[in-house]
PDB file of C-alpha atoms in Angstrom:
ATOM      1  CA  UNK D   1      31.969  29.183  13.867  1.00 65.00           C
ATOM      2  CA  UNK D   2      28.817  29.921  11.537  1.00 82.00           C
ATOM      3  CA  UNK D   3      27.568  27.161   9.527  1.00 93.00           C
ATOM      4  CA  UNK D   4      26.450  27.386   6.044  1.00 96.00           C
ATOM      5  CA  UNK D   5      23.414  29.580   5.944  1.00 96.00           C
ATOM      6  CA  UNK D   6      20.614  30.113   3.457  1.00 97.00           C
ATOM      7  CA  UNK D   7      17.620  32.288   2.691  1.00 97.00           C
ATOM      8  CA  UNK D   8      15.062  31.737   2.007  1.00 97.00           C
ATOM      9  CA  UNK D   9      13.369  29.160   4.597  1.00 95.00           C
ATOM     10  CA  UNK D  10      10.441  28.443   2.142  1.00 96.00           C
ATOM     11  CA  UNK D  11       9.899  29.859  -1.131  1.00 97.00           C
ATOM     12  CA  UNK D  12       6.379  29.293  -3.090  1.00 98.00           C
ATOM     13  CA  UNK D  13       6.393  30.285  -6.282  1.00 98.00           C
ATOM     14  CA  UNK D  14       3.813  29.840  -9.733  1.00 98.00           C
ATOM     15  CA  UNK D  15       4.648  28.114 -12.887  1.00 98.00           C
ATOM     16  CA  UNK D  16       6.760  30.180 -15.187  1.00 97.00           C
ATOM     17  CA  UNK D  17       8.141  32.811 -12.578  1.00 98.00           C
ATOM     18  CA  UNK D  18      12.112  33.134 -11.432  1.00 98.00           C
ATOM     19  CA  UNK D  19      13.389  31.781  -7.976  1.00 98.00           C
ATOM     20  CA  UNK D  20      16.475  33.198  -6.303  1.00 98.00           C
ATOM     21  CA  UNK D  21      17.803  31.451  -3.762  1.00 98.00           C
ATOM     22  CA  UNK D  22      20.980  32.321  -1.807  1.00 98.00           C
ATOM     23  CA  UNK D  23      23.963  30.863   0.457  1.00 98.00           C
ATOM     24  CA  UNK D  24      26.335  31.761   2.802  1.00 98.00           C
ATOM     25  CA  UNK D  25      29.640  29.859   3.078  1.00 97.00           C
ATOM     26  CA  UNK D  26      31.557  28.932   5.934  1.00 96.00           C
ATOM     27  CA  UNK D  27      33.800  31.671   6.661  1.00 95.00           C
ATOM     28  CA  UNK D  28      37.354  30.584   4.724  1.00 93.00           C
ATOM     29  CA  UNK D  29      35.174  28.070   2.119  1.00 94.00           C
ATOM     30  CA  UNK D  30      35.826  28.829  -1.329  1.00 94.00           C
ATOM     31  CA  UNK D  31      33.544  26.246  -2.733  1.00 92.00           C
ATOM     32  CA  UNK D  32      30.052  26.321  -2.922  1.00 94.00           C
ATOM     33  CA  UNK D  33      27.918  23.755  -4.447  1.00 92.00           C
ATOM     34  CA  UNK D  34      24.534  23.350  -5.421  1.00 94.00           C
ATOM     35  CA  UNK D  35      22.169  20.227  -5.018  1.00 92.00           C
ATOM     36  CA  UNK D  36      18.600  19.376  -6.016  1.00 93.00           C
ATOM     37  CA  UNK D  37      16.922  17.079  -3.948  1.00 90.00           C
ATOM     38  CA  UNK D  38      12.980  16.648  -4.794  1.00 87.00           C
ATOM     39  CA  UNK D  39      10.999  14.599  -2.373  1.00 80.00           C
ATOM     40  CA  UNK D  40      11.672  11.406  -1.387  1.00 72.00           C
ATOM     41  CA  UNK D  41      14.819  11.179  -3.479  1.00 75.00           C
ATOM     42  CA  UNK D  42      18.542  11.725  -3.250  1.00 77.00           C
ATOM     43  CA  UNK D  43      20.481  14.163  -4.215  1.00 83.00           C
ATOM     44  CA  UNK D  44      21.338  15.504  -7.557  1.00 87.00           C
ATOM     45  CA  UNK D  45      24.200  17.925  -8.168  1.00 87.00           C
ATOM     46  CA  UNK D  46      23.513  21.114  -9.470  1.00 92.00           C
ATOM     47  CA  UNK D  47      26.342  23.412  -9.860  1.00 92.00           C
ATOM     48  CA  UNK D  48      29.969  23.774  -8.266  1.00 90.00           C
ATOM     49  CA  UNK D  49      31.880  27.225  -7.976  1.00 92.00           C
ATOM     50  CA  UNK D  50      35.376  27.825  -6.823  1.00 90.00           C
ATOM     51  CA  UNK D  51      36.854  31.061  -6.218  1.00 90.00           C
ATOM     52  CA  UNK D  52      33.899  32.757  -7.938  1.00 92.00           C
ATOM     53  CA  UNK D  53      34.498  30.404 -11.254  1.00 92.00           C
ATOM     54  CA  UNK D  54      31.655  28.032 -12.347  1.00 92.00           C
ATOM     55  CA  UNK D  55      33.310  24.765 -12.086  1.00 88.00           C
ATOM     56  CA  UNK D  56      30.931  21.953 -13.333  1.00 86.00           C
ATOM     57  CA  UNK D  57      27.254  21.677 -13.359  1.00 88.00           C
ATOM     58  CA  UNK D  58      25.230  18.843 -13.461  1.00 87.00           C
ATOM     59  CA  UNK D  59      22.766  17.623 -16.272  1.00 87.00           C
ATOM     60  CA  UNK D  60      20.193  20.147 -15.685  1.00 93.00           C
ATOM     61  CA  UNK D  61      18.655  22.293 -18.072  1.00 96.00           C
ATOM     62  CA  UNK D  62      20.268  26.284 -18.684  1.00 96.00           C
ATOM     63  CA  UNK D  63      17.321  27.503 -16.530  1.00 97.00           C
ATOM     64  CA  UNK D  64      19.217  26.888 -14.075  1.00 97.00           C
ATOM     65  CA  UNK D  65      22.129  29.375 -13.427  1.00 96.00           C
ATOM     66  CA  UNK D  66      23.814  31.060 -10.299  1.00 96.00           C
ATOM     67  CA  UNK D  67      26.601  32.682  -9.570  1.00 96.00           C
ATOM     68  CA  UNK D  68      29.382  33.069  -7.062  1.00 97.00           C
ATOM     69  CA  UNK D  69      30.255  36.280  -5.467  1.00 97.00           C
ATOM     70  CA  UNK D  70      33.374  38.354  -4.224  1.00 96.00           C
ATOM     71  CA  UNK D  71      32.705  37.097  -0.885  1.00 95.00           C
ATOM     72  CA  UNK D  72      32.260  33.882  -2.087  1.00 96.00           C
ATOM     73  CA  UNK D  73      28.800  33.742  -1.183  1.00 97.00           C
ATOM     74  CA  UNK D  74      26.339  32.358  -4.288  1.00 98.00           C
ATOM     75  CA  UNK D  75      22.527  32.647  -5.472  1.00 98.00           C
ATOM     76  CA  UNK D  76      21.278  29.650  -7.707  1.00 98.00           C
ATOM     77  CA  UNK D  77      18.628  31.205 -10.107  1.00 98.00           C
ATOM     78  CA  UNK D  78      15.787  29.369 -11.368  1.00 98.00           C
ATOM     79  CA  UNK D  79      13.965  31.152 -14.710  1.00 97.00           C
ATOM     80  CA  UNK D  80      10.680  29.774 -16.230  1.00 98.00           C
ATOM     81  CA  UNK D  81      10.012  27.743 -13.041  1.00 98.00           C
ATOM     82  CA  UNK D  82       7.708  23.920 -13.308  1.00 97.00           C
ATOM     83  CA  UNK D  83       6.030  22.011 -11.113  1.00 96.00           C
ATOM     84  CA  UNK D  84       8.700  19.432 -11.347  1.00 95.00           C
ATOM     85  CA  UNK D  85      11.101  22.048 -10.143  1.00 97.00           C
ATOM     86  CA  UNK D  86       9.693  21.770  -6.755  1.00 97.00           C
ATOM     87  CA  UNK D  87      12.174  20.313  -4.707  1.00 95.00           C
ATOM     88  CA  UNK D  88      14.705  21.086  -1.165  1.00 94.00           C
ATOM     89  CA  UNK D  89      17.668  22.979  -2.759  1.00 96.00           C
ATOM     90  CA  UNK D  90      20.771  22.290  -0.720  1.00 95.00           C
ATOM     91  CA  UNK D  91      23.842  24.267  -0.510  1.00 95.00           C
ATOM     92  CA  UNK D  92      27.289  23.323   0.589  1.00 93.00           C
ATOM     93  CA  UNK D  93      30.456  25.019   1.392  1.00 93.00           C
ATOM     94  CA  UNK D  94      34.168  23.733   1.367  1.00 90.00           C
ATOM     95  CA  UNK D  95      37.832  24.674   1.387  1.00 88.00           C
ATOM     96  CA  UNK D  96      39.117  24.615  -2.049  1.00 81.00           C
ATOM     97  CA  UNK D  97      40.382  21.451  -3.873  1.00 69.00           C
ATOM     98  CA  UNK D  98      38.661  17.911  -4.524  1.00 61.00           C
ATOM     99  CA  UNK D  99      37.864  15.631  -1.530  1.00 63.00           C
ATOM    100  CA  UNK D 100      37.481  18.352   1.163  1.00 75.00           C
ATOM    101  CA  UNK D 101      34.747  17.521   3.816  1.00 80.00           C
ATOM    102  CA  UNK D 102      31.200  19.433   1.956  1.00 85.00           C
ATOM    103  CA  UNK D 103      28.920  21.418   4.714  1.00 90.00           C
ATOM    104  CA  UNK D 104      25.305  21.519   4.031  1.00 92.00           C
ATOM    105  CA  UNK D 105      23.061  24.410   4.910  1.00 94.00           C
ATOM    106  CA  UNK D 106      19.720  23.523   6.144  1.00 92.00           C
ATOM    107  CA  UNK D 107      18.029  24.191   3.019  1.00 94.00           C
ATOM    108  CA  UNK D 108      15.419  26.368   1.195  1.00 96.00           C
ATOM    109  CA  UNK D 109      12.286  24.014   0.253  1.00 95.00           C
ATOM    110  CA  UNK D 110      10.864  25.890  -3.246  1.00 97.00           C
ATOM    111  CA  UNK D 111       7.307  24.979  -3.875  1.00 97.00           C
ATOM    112  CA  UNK D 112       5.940  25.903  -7.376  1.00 97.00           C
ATOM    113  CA  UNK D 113       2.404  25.579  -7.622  1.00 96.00           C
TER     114      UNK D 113
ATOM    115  CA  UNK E   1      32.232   9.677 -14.324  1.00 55.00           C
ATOM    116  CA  UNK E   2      31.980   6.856 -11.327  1.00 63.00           C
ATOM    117  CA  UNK E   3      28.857   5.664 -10.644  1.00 76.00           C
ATOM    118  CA  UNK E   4      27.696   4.915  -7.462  1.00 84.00           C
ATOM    119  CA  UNK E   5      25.137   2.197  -5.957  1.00 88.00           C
ATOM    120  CA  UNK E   6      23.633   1.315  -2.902  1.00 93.00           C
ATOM    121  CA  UNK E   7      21.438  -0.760  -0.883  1.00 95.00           C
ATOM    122  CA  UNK E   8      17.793   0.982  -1.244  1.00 93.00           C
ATOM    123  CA  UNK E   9      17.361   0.062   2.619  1.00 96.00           C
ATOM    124  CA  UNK E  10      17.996  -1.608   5.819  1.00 97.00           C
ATOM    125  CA  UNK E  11      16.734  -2.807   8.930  1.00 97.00           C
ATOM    126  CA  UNK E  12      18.822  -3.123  12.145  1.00 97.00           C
ATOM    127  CA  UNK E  13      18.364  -3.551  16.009  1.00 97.00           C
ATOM    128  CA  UNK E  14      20.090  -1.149  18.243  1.00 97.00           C
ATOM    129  CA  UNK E  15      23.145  -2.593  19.328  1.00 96.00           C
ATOM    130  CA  UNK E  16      24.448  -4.191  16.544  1.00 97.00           C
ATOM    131  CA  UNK E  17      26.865  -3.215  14.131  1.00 97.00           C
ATOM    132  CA  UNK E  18      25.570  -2.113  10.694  1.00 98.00           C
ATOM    133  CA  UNK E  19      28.071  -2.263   7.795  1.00 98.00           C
ATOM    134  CA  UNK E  20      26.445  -0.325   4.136  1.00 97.00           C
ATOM    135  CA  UNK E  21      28.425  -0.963   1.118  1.00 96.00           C
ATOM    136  CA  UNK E  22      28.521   1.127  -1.918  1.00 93.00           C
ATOM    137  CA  UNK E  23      29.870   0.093  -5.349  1.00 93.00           C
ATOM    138  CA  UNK E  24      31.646   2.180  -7.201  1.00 88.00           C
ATOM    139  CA  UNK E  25      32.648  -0.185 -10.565  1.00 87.00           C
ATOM    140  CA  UNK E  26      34.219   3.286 -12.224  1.00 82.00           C
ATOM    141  CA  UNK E  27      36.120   5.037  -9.559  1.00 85.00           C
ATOM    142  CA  UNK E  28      39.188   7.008 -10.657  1.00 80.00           C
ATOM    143  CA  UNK E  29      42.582   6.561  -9.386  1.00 82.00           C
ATOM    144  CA  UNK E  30      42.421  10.207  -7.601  1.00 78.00           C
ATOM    145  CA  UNK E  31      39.219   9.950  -6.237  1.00 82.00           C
ATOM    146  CA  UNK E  32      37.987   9.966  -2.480  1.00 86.00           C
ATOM    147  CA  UNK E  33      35.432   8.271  -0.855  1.00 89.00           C
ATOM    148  CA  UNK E  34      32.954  10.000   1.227  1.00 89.00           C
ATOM    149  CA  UNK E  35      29.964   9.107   3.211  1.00 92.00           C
ATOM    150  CA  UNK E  36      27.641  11.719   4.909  1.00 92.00           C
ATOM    151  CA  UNK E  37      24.340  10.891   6.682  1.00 95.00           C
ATOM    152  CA  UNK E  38      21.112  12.820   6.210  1.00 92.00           C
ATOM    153  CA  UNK E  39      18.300  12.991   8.392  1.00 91.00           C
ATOM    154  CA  UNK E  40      14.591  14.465   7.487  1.00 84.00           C
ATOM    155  CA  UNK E  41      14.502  18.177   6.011  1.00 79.00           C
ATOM    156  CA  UNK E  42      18.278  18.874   7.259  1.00 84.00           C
ATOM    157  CA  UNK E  43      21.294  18.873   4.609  1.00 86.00           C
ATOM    158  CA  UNK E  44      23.440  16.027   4.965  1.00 89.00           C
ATOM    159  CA  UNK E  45      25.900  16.015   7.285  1.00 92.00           C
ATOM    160  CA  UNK E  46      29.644  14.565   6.935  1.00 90.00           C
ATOM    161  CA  UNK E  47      30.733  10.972   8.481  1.00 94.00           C
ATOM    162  CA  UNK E  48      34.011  10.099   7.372  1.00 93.00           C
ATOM    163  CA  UNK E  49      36.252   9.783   4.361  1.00 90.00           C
ATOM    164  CA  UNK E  50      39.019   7.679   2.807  1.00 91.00           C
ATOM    165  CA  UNK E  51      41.237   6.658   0.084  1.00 90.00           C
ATOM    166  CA  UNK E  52      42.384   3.387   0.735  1.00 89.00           C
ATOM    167  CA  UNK E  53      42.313   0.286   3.488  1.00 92.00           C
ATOM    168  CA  UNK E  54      41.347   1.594   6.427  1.00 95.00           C
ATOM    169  CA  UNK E  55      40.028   4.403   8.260  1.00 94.00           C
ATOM    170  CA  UNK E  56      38.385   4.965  11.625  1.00 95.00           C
ATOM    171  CA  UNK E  57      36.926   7.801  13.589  1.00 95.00           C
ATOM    172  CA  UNK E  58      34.670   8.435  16.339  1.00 93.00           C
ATOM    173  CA  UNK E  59      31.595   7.206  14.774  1.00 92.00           C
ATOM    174  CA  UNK E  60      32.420   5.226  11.975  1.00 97.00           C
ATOM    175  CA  UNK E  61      34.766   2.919  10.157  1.00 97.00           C
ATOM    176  CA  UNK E  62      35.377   2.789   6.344  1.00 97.00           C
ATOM    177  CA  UNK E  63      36.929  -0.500   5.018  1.00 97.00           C
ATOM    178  CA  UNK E  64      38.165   0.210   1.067  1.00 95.00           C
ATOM    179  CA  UNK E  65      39.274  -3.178  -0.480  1.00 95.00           C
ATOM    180  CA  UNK E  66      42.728  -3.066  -2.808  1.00 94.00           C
ATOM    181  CA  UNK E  67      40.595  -2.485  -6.403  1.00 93.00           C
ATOM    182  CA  UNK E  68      38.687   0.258  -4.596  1.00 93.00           C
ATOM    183  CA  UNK E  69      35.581  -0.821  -6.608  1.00 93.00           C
ATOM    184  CA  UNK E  70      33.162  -0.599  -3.313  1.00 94.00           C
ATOM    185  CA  UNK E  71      33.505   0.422   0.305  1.00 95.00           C
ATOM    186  CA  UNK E  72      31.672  -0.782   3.445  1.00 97.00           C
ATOM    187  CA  UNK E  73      30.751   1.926   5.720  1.00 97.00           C
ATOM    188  CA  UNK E  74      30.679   0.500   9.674  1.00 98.00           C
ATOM    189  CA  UNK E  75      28.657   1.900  12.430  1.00 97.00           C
ATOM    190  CA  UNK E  76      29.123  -0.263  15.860  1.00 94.00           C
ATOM    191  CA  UNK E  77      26.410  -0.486  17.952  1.00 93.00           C
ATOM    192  CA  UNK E  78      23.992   1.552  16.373  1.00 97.00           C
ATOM    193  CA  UNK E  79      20.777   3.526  18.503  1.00 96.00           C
ATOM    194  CA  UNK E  80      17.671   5.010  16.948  1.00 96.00           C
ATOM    195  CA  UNK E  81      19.220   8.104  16.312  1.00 95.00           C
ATOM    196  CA  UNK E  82      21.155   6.692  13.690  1.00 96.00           C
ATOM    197  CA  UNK E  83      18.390   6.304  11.987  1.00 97.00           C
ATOM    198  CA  UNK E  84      18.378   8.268   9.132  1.00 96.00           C
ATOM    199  CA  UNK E  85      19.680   8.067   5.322  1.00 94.00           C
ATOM    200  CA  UNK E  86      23.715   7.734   4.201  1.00 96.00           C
ATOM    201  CA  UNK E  87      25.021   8.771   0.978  1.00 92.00           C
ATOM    202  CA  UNK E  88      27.906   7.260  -1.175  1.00 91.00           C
ATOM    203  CA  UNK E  89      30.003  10.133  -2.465  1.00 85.00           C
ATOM    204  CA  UNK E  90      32.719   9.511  -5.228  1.00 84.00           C
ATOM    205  CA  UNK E  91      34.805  12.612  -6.397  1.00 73.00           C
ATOM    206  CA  UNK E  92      35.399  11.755  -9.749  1.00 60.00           C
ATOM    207  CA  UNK E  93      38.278  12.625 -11.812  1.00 50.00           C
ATOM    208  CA  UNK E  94      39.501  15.563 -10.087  1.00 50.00           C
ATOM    209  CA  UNK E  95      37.246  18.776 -10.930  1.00 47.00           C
ATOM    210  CA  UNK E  96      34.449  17.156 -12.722  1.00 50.00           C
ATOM    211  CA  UNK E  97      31.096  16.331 -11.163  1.00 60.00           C
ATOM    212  CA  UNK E  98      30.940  15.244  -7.682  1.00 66.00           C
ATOM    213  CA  UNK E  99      28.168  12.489  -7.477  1.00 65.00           C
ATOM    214  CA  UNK E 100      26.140  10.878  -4.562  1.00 69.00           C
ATOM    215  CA  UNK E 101      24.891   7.654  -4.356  1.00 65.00           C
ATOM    216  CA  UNK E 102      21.390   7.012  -4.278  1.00 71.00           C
ATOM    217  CA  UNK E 103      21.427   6.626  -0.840  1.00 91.00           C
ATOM    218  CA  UNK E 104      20.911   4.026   1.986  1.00 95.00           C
ATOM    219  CA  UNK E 105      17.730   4.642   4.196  1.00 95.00           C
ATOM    220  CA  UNK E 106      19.001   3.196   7.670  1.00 97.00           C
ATOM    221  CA  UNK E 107      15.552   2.254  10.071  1.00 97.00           C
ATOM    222  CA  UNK E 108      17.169   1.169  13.847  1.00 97.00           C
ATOM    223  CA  UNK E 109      14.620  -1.146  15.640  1.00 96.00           C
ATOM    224  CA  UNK E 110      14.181  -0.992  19.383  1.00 94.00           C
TER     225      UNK E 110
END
């Protein structure tokens, strides 16, 4: 069975510009959710969506959007990036419904100069 | 929301048991407990979960006392691949935000 996957590896990008970053669920995962985890630090939740519904997001600012698709992959946008927004963005997949085991994809590590 | 806290770090020798507890003062009567382990630049990776008392697996043991205000995560005999970082995680109040702890950094000694 696939694990989650996500593109891109590595992602450098200047102040100000727009990241896209995207994720692959587990095939039969519903849930995807987002985490921000900057250097040296643990991990902050981003956004959740369920059966291509935005479910909750975390306290970060509206910059910060995605999106769930059809086949319940995702992209998490970033608009107007800063340097603070540098950071490994994890996603995770899940069956649908609270408490179900959460698997990570490797990561894409966004570096805004 | 239930807030979650843990030990900042710890220091073991391989061999002996390591038990991490995480305190959870707020947790909600529908929420589960969940513990994953993270090691450098890879996404965390799931250890075990429970509700109440008791519950074992192949690498781990979670002990959940009656209030449900902490848990003690258990790994027996630990070896230096264990080393790595283990996260807290609280599902609070059914579809609202799912929050990690700050996380345990784990260094096994030879």
């Amino acid at each position: 069975e696939a694990g989650v996957t996500q593109s891109p590896t590595h992602l450098i990008k200047t102040r100000g510009q727009q990241a896209t970053l995207r994720c692959s669920p587990i095939s039969g995962h519903t849930s995807v959710y987002w985490y921000q985890q900057a250097l040296g630090l643990g991990l902050q939740f981003l956004l959740w969506y369920d059966e291509g519904e935005e479910r909750n997001r975390g306290n970060f600012p509206p910059r910060f959007s995605g999106r769930q698709f059809p086949n319940y992959s995702s992209e998490l946008n970033v608009n107007a990036l800063e340097l603070e927004d540098s950071a490994l963005y994890l996603c995770a997949s899940s069956r649908s419904g609270v408490g179900n085991e959460q698997f990570f994809g490797p990561g894409t590590r966004l570096t805004v100069l | 929301l239930a807030k979650t806290t843990q030990p900042i770090s710890m220091d073991s020798y391989e061999g002996q048991e390591v038990n991490i507890t995480c305190s959870h003062n707020n947790i909600a009567t529908n929420d589960y407990i969940t513990w994953y382990q993270q090691f450098p630049s890879q996404g965390p990776r799931f250890i075990i979960q429970g509700y109440k008392t008791k519950v074992t697996n192949e690498v781990a043991s979670l002990f959940i006392p009656a209030d449900r205000k902490s848990s003690t995560l258990s790994l027996p005999r630990v070896s230096l691949s264990d080393t790595a970082v283990y996260y807290c995680l609280v599902y609070s109040g059914g579809y609202q935000k799912v929050t990690f702890g700050t996380g345990t950094k784990l260094q096994v000694i030879p």
